[in-house]
Amino acid sequence: MSLRPEDVQRIAHLARLAITKEEGERTLGQLNDIFGMIERMRAVDTEGVVPMSHPLGGAQRLRADVVTDIPDRERNLANAPARQDGLFLVPRVLE
């Protein structure tokens, strides 16, 4: 599968991107390279290959799911620039 210059212009239009003719030609080449790589990958026979969850076959080290530290509200609020009723006060973001 390869794209034509019209396809790139249509994709750019749908993405609301303004591209020059040179940018379109460069993008066309890049996209066709990507599609070519995908076609080469599809051509590889993977029959009988077991899917891998990790490329190096490693195992994740997991820790026990236990509470180790209970947050101290007063200590956490000690450096707060503003606070009220035990909560951080922050500037209004939405009007």
Coordinates of N, CA, C and O in Angstrom, one line a residue:
M1 N 0.8 -1.2 0.0 CA 0.0 0.0 0.0 C 0.9 1.2 0.0 O 1.8 1.3 0.8
S2 N 0.6 2.1 -0.9 CA 1.3 3.4 -0.9 C 0.3 4.5 -1.1 O -0.7 4.4 -1.7
L3 N 0.7 5.6 -0.5 CA -0.2 6.8 -0.6 C 0.2 7.6 -1.8 O 1.3 7.6 -2.3
R4 N -0.8 8.4 -2.2 CA -0.6 9.4 -3.3 C -0.5 10.8 -2.7 O -1.0 11.0 -1.5
P5 N 0.0 11.8 -3.4 CA 0.0 13.1 -2.8 C -1.4 13.6 -2.4 O -1.5 14.4 -1.5
E6 N -2.4 13.2 -3.2 CA -3.8 13.6 -2.8 C -4.2 13.1 -1.5 O -4.9 13.8 -0.7
D7 N -3.7 11.9 -1.1 CA -4.0 11.3 0.2 C -3.4 12.1 1.3 O -4.1 12.4 2.3
V8 N -2.2 12.6 1.1 CA -1.5 13.4 2.1 C -2.2 14.7 2.3 O -2.4 15.2 3.4
Q9 N -2.6 15.3 1.2 CA -3.3 16.6 1.3 C -4.7 16.4 2.0 O -5.1 17.2 2.8
R10 N -5.3 15.3 1.7 CA -6.6 15.0 2.4 C -6.4 14.8 3.9 O -7.2 15.3 4.7
I11 N -5.4 14.0 4.3 CA -5.1 13.8 5.7 C -4.8 15.1 6.4 O -5.3 15.4 7.5
A12 N -4.0 15.9 5.7 CA -3.7 17.2 6.3 C -4.9 18.1 6.4 O -5.1 18.8 7.5
H13 N -5.8 18.1 5.5 CA -7.0 18.8 5.5 C -7.9 18.3 6.7 O -8.4 19.1 7.5
L14 N -8.0 17.0 6.8 CA -8.8 16.5 7.9 C -8.2 16.8 9.3 O -9.0 17.0 10.3
A15 N -6.9 16.9 9.4 CA -6.2 17.2 10.6 C -6.1 18.7 10.8 O -5.6 19.2 11.8
R16 N -6.7 19.5 9.9 CA -6.7 21.0 9.9 C -5.2 21.5 10.0 O -4.9 22.4 10.7
L17 N -4.4 20.8 9.1 CA -3.0 21.3 9.0 C -2.8 21.9 7.7 O -3.2 21.4 6.6
A18 N -2.1 23.0 7.7 CA -1.7 23.7 6.4 C -0.3 23.2 6.1 O 0.6 23.5 6.9
I19 N -0.1 22.5 5.0 CA 1.2 22.1 4.6 C 1.5 22.6 3.2 O 0.7 22.7 2.4
T20 N 2.8 22.8 3.0 CA 3.2 23.3 1.7 C 3.4 22.0 0.8 O 3.4 20.9 1.3
K21 N 3.6 22.3 -0.5 CA 3.8 21.2 -1.4 C 5.1 20.4 -1.0 O 5.1 19.1 -1.1
E22 N 6.1 21.1 -0.6 CA 7.4 20.4 -0.2 C 7.2 19.6 1.0 O 7.6 18.4 1.1
E23 N 6.4 20.1 2.0 CA 6.1 19.4 3.2 C 5.3 18.1 2.9 O 5.5 17.1 3.4
G24 N 4.3 18.3 2.0 CA 3.5 17.2 1.5 C 4.3 16.1 0.9 O 4.1 14.9 1.1
E25 N 5.3 16.5 0.0 CA 6.1 15.5 -0.6 C 7.0 14.7 0.4 O 7.2 13.5 0.3
R26 N 7.6 15.5 1.3 CA 8.4 14.9 2.3 C 7.6 13.9 3.2 O 8.0 12.8 3.5
T27 N 6.4 14.4 3.6 CA 5.5 13.6 4.4 C 5.1 12.3 3.7 O 5.0 11.2 4.2
L28 N 4.8 12.5 2.4 CA 4.4 11.3 1.5 C 5.5 10.3 1.6 O 5.3 9.1 1.8
G29 N 6.8 10.7 1.4 CA 7.9 9.8 1.4 C 8.0 9.1 2.8 O 8.2 7.9 2.9
Q30 N 7.8 9.8 3.9 CA 8.0 9.3 5.2 C 6.8 8.2 5.5 O 7.1 7.2 6.0
L31 N 5.6 8.6 5.1 CA 4.5 7.7 5.3 C 4.6 6.4 4.5 O 4.4 5.3 4.9
N32 N 5.1 6.6 3.2 CA 5.2 5.4 2.4 C 6.4 4.5 2.9 O 6.3 3.3 2.8
D33 N 7.4 5.1 3.5 CA 8.5 4.3 4.2 C 7.9 3.5 5.3 O 8.2 2.4 5.5
I34 N 7.0 4.2 6.1 CA 6.4 3.5 7.3 C 5.5 2.3 6.8 O 5.6 1.2 7.3
F35 N 4.7 2.6 5.8 CA 3.8 1.5 5.2 C 4.7 0.4 4.7 O 4.3 -0.8 4.8
G36 N 5.8 0.7 4.0 CA 6.7 -0.3 3.5 C 7.3 -1.2 4.6 O 7.4 -2.4 4.5
M37 N 7.6 -0.5 5.7 CA 8.2 -1.3 6.9 C 7.1 -2.2 7.5 O 7.4 -3.3 7.8
I38 N 5.9 -1.7 7.5 CA 4.8 -2.5 8.0 C 4.5 -3.7 7.1 O 4.3 -4.9 7.6
E39 N 4.6 -3.5 5.8 CA 4.4 -4.6 4.9 C 5.5 -5.7 5.1 O 5.3 -6.9 5.0
R40 N 6.8 -5.2 5.3 CA 7.9 -6.2 5.5 C 7.7 -6.9 6.8 O 8.0 -8.1 6.9
M41 N 7.2 -6.2 7.8 CA 6.9 -6.9 9.1 C 5.8 -8.0 9.0 O 5.9 -9.0 9.5
R42 N 4.8 -7.6 8.2 CA 3.7 -8.6 7.9 C 4.1 -9.8 7.2 O 3.6 -10.9 7.3
A43 N 5.2 -9.7 6.4 CA 5.7 -10.8 5.6 C 6.4 -11.8 6.4 O 6.6 -12.9 5.9
V44 N 6.8 -11.5 7.6 CA 7.6 -12.4 8.4 C 6.6 -13.5 8.9 O 5.5 -13.2 9.4
D45 N 7.1 -14.7 8.8 CA 6.3 -15.9 9.3 C 6.4 -16.0 10.8 O 7.5 -16.3 11.3
T46 N 5.3 -15.7 11.5 CA 5.4 -15.8 13.0 C 4.6 -16.9 13.5 O 4.3 -17.0 14.7
E47 N 4.2 -17.9 12.6 CA 3.5 -19.0 13.0 C 4.3 -19.8 14.1 O 5.5 -20.1 13.9
G48 N 3.7 -20.1 15.2 CA 4.3 -20.9 16.2 C 5.2 -20.1 17.2 O 5.7 -20.6 18.1
V49 N 5.3 -18.8 17.0 CA 6.0 -17.9 17.9 C 5.1 -17.5 19.0 O 4.1 -17.0 18.8
V50 N 5.6 -17.8 20.2 CA 4.8 -17.4 21.4 C 4.9 -15.9 21.7 O 6.0 -15.4 21.7
P51 N 3.8 -15.3 21.8 CA 3.8 -13.8 22.1 C 4.6 -13.6 23.4 O 4.5 -14.4 24.4
M52 N 5.3 -12.5 23.5 CA 6.1 -12.1 24.7 C 5.4 -11.0 25.4 O 4.9 -10.1 24.8
S53 N 5.5 -11.0 26.7 CA 5.0 -9.9 27.5 C 6.1 -8.9 27.7 O 5.8 -7.7 28.1
H54 N 7.3 -9.3 27.6 CA 8.5 -8.4 27.9 C 9.6 -8.8 26.9 O 9.8 -10.0 26.8
P55 N 10.2 -7.9 26.2 CA 11.2 -8.3 25.3 C 12.5 -9.0 25.9 O 13.1 -9.7 25.2
L56 N 12.7 -8.7 27.1 CA 13.9 -9.4 27.7 C 13.5 -10.6 28.6 O 14.4 -11.2 29.2
G57 N 12.2 -10.9 28.7 CA 11.8 -12.0 29.4 C 11.9 -11.9 30.9 O 11.8 -12.9 31.6
G58 N 12.1 -10.7 31.4 CA 12.2 -10.5 32.8 C 10.9 -10.5 33.6 O 9.9 -10.5 33.0
A59 N 11.0 -10.6 34.8 CA 9.9 -10.6 35.7 C 9.9 -9.3 36.5 O 10.9 -8.8 36.8
Q60 N 8.7 -8.8 36.8 CA 8.6 -7.6 37.6 C 8.7 -7.9 39.0 O 8.2 -8.9 39.5
R61 N 9.5 -7.1 39.7 CA 9.6 -7.2 41.1 C 8.5 -6.5 41.8 O 8.3 -5.3 41.5
L62 N 7.6 -7.1 42.5 CA 6.5 -6.5 43.1 C 6.7 -6.5 44.6 O 7.2 -7.4 45.2
R63 N 6.2 -5.4 45.2 CA 6.3 -5.3 46.7 C 5.0 -5.7 47.2 O 3.9 -5.7 46.5
A64 N 5.0 -6.0 48.5 CA 3.7 -6.4 49.1 C 2.8 -5.1 49.2 O 3.3 -4.0 49.4
D65 N 1.5 -5.3 49.0 CA 0.6 -4.2 49.0 C 0.1 -3.9 50.5 O -1.0 -4.3 50.9
V66 N 1.0 -3.3 51.2 CA 0.7 -3.0 52.6 C 0.9 -1.5 52.9 O 1.8 -0.9 52.2
V67 N 0.2 -1.0 53.9 CA 0.4 0.4 54.2 C 1.7 0.5 55.0 O 2.0 -0.2 55.9
T68 N 2.6 1.4 54.5 CA 3.9 1.6 55.1 C 4.1 2.9 55.8 O 4.9 3.1 56.7
D69 N 3.3 3.9 55.3 CA 3.5 5.3 55.8 C 2.2 6.0 55.8 O 1.5 6.1 54.8
I70 N 1.7 6.4 57.0 CA 0.5 7.2 57.0 C 0.8 8.7 57.0 O 1.6 9.1 57.8
P71 N 0.3 9.4 56.0 CA 0.6 10.8 55.8 C 0.2 11.6 57.1 O -0.8 11.4 57.7
D72 N 1.1 12.5 57.4 CA 0.9 13.4 58.5 C 0.4 14.7 58.0 O 1.2 15.5 57.3
R73 N -0.9 15.0 58.1 CA -1.5 16.2 57.5 C -0.8 17.5 57.9 O -0.5 18.3 57.1
E74 N -0.5 17.6 59.2 CA 0.1 18.9 59.7 C 1.5 19.0 59.1 O 1.9 20.1 58.7
R75 N 2.3 18.0 59.0 CA 3.6 18.0 58.4 C 3.5 18.4 56.9 O 4.3 19.2 56.4
N76 N 2.6 17.8 56.2 CA 2.4 18.1 54.8 C 2.0 19.5 54.5 O 2.3 20.1 53.5
L77 N 1.2 20.1 55.5 CA 0.7 21.4 55.3 C 1.6 22.5 55.8 O 1.4 23.7 55.7
A78 N 2.7 22.1 56.4 CA 3.6 23.0 57.1 C 4.2 24.0 56.1 O 4.3 25.2 56.5
N79 N 4.5 23.7 54.9 CA 5.0 24.6 53.9 C 4.0 25.2 52.9 O 4.4 25.8 52.0
A80 N 2.7 24.9 53.2 CA 1.7 25.4 52.3 C 1.6 26.9 52.4 O 1.6 27.5 53.5
P81 N 1.6 27.6 51.3 CA 1.5 29.1 51.3 C 0.2 29.5 51.8 O 0.1 30.6 52.5
A82 N -0.9 28.8 51.6 CA -2.2 29.1 52.2 C -2.9 27.8 52.5 O -2.8 26.8 51.8
R83 N -3.7 27.8 53.6 CA -4.5 26.6 53.9 C -5.7 27.1 54.7 O -5.8 28.2 55.3
Q84 N -6.7 26.2 54.6 CA -7.9 26.5 55.3 C -8.6 25.1 55.7 O -8.7 24.2 54.8
D85 N -9.0 25.0 56.9 CA -9.6 23.8 57.4 C -8.8 22.5 57.1 O -9.4 21.5 56.7
G86 N -7.5 22.6 57.1 CA -6.7 21.4 56.9 C -6.5 21.1 55.4 O -6.0 20.0 55.1
L87 N -6.8 22.0 54.6 CA -6.6 21.8 53.1 C -5.8 22.8 52.5 O -5.7 24.0 53.0
F88 N -5.1 22.5 51.4 CA -4.3 23.5 50.6 C -5.3 24.4 49.9 O -6.3 24.0 49.4
L89 N -5.0 25.7 50.0 CA -5.7 26.7 49.2 C -4.9 27.0 47.9 O -3.7 27.3 48.0
V90 N -5.5 27.0 46.8 CA -4.9 27.2 45.5 C -5.6 28.3 44.8 O -6.8 28.5 45.0
P91 N -5.0 29.1 43.9 CA -5.7 30.1 43.2 C -6.8 29.5 42.3 O -6.6 28.4 41.8
R92 N -7.8 30.2 42.1 CA -8.9 29.8 41.2 C -8.4 29.6 39.8 O -7.7 30.5 39.3
V93 N -8.7 28.5 39.2 CA -8.2 28.3 37.8 C -9.4 28.5 36.8 O -9.2 29.1 35.8
L94 N -10.6 28.1 37.2 CA -11.7 28.3 36.3 C -12.5 29.5 36.9 O -12.7 29.6 38.1
E95 N -13.0 30.2 35.9 CA -13.9 31.4 36.3 C -15.3 30.9 36.4 O -15.8 30.1 35.7

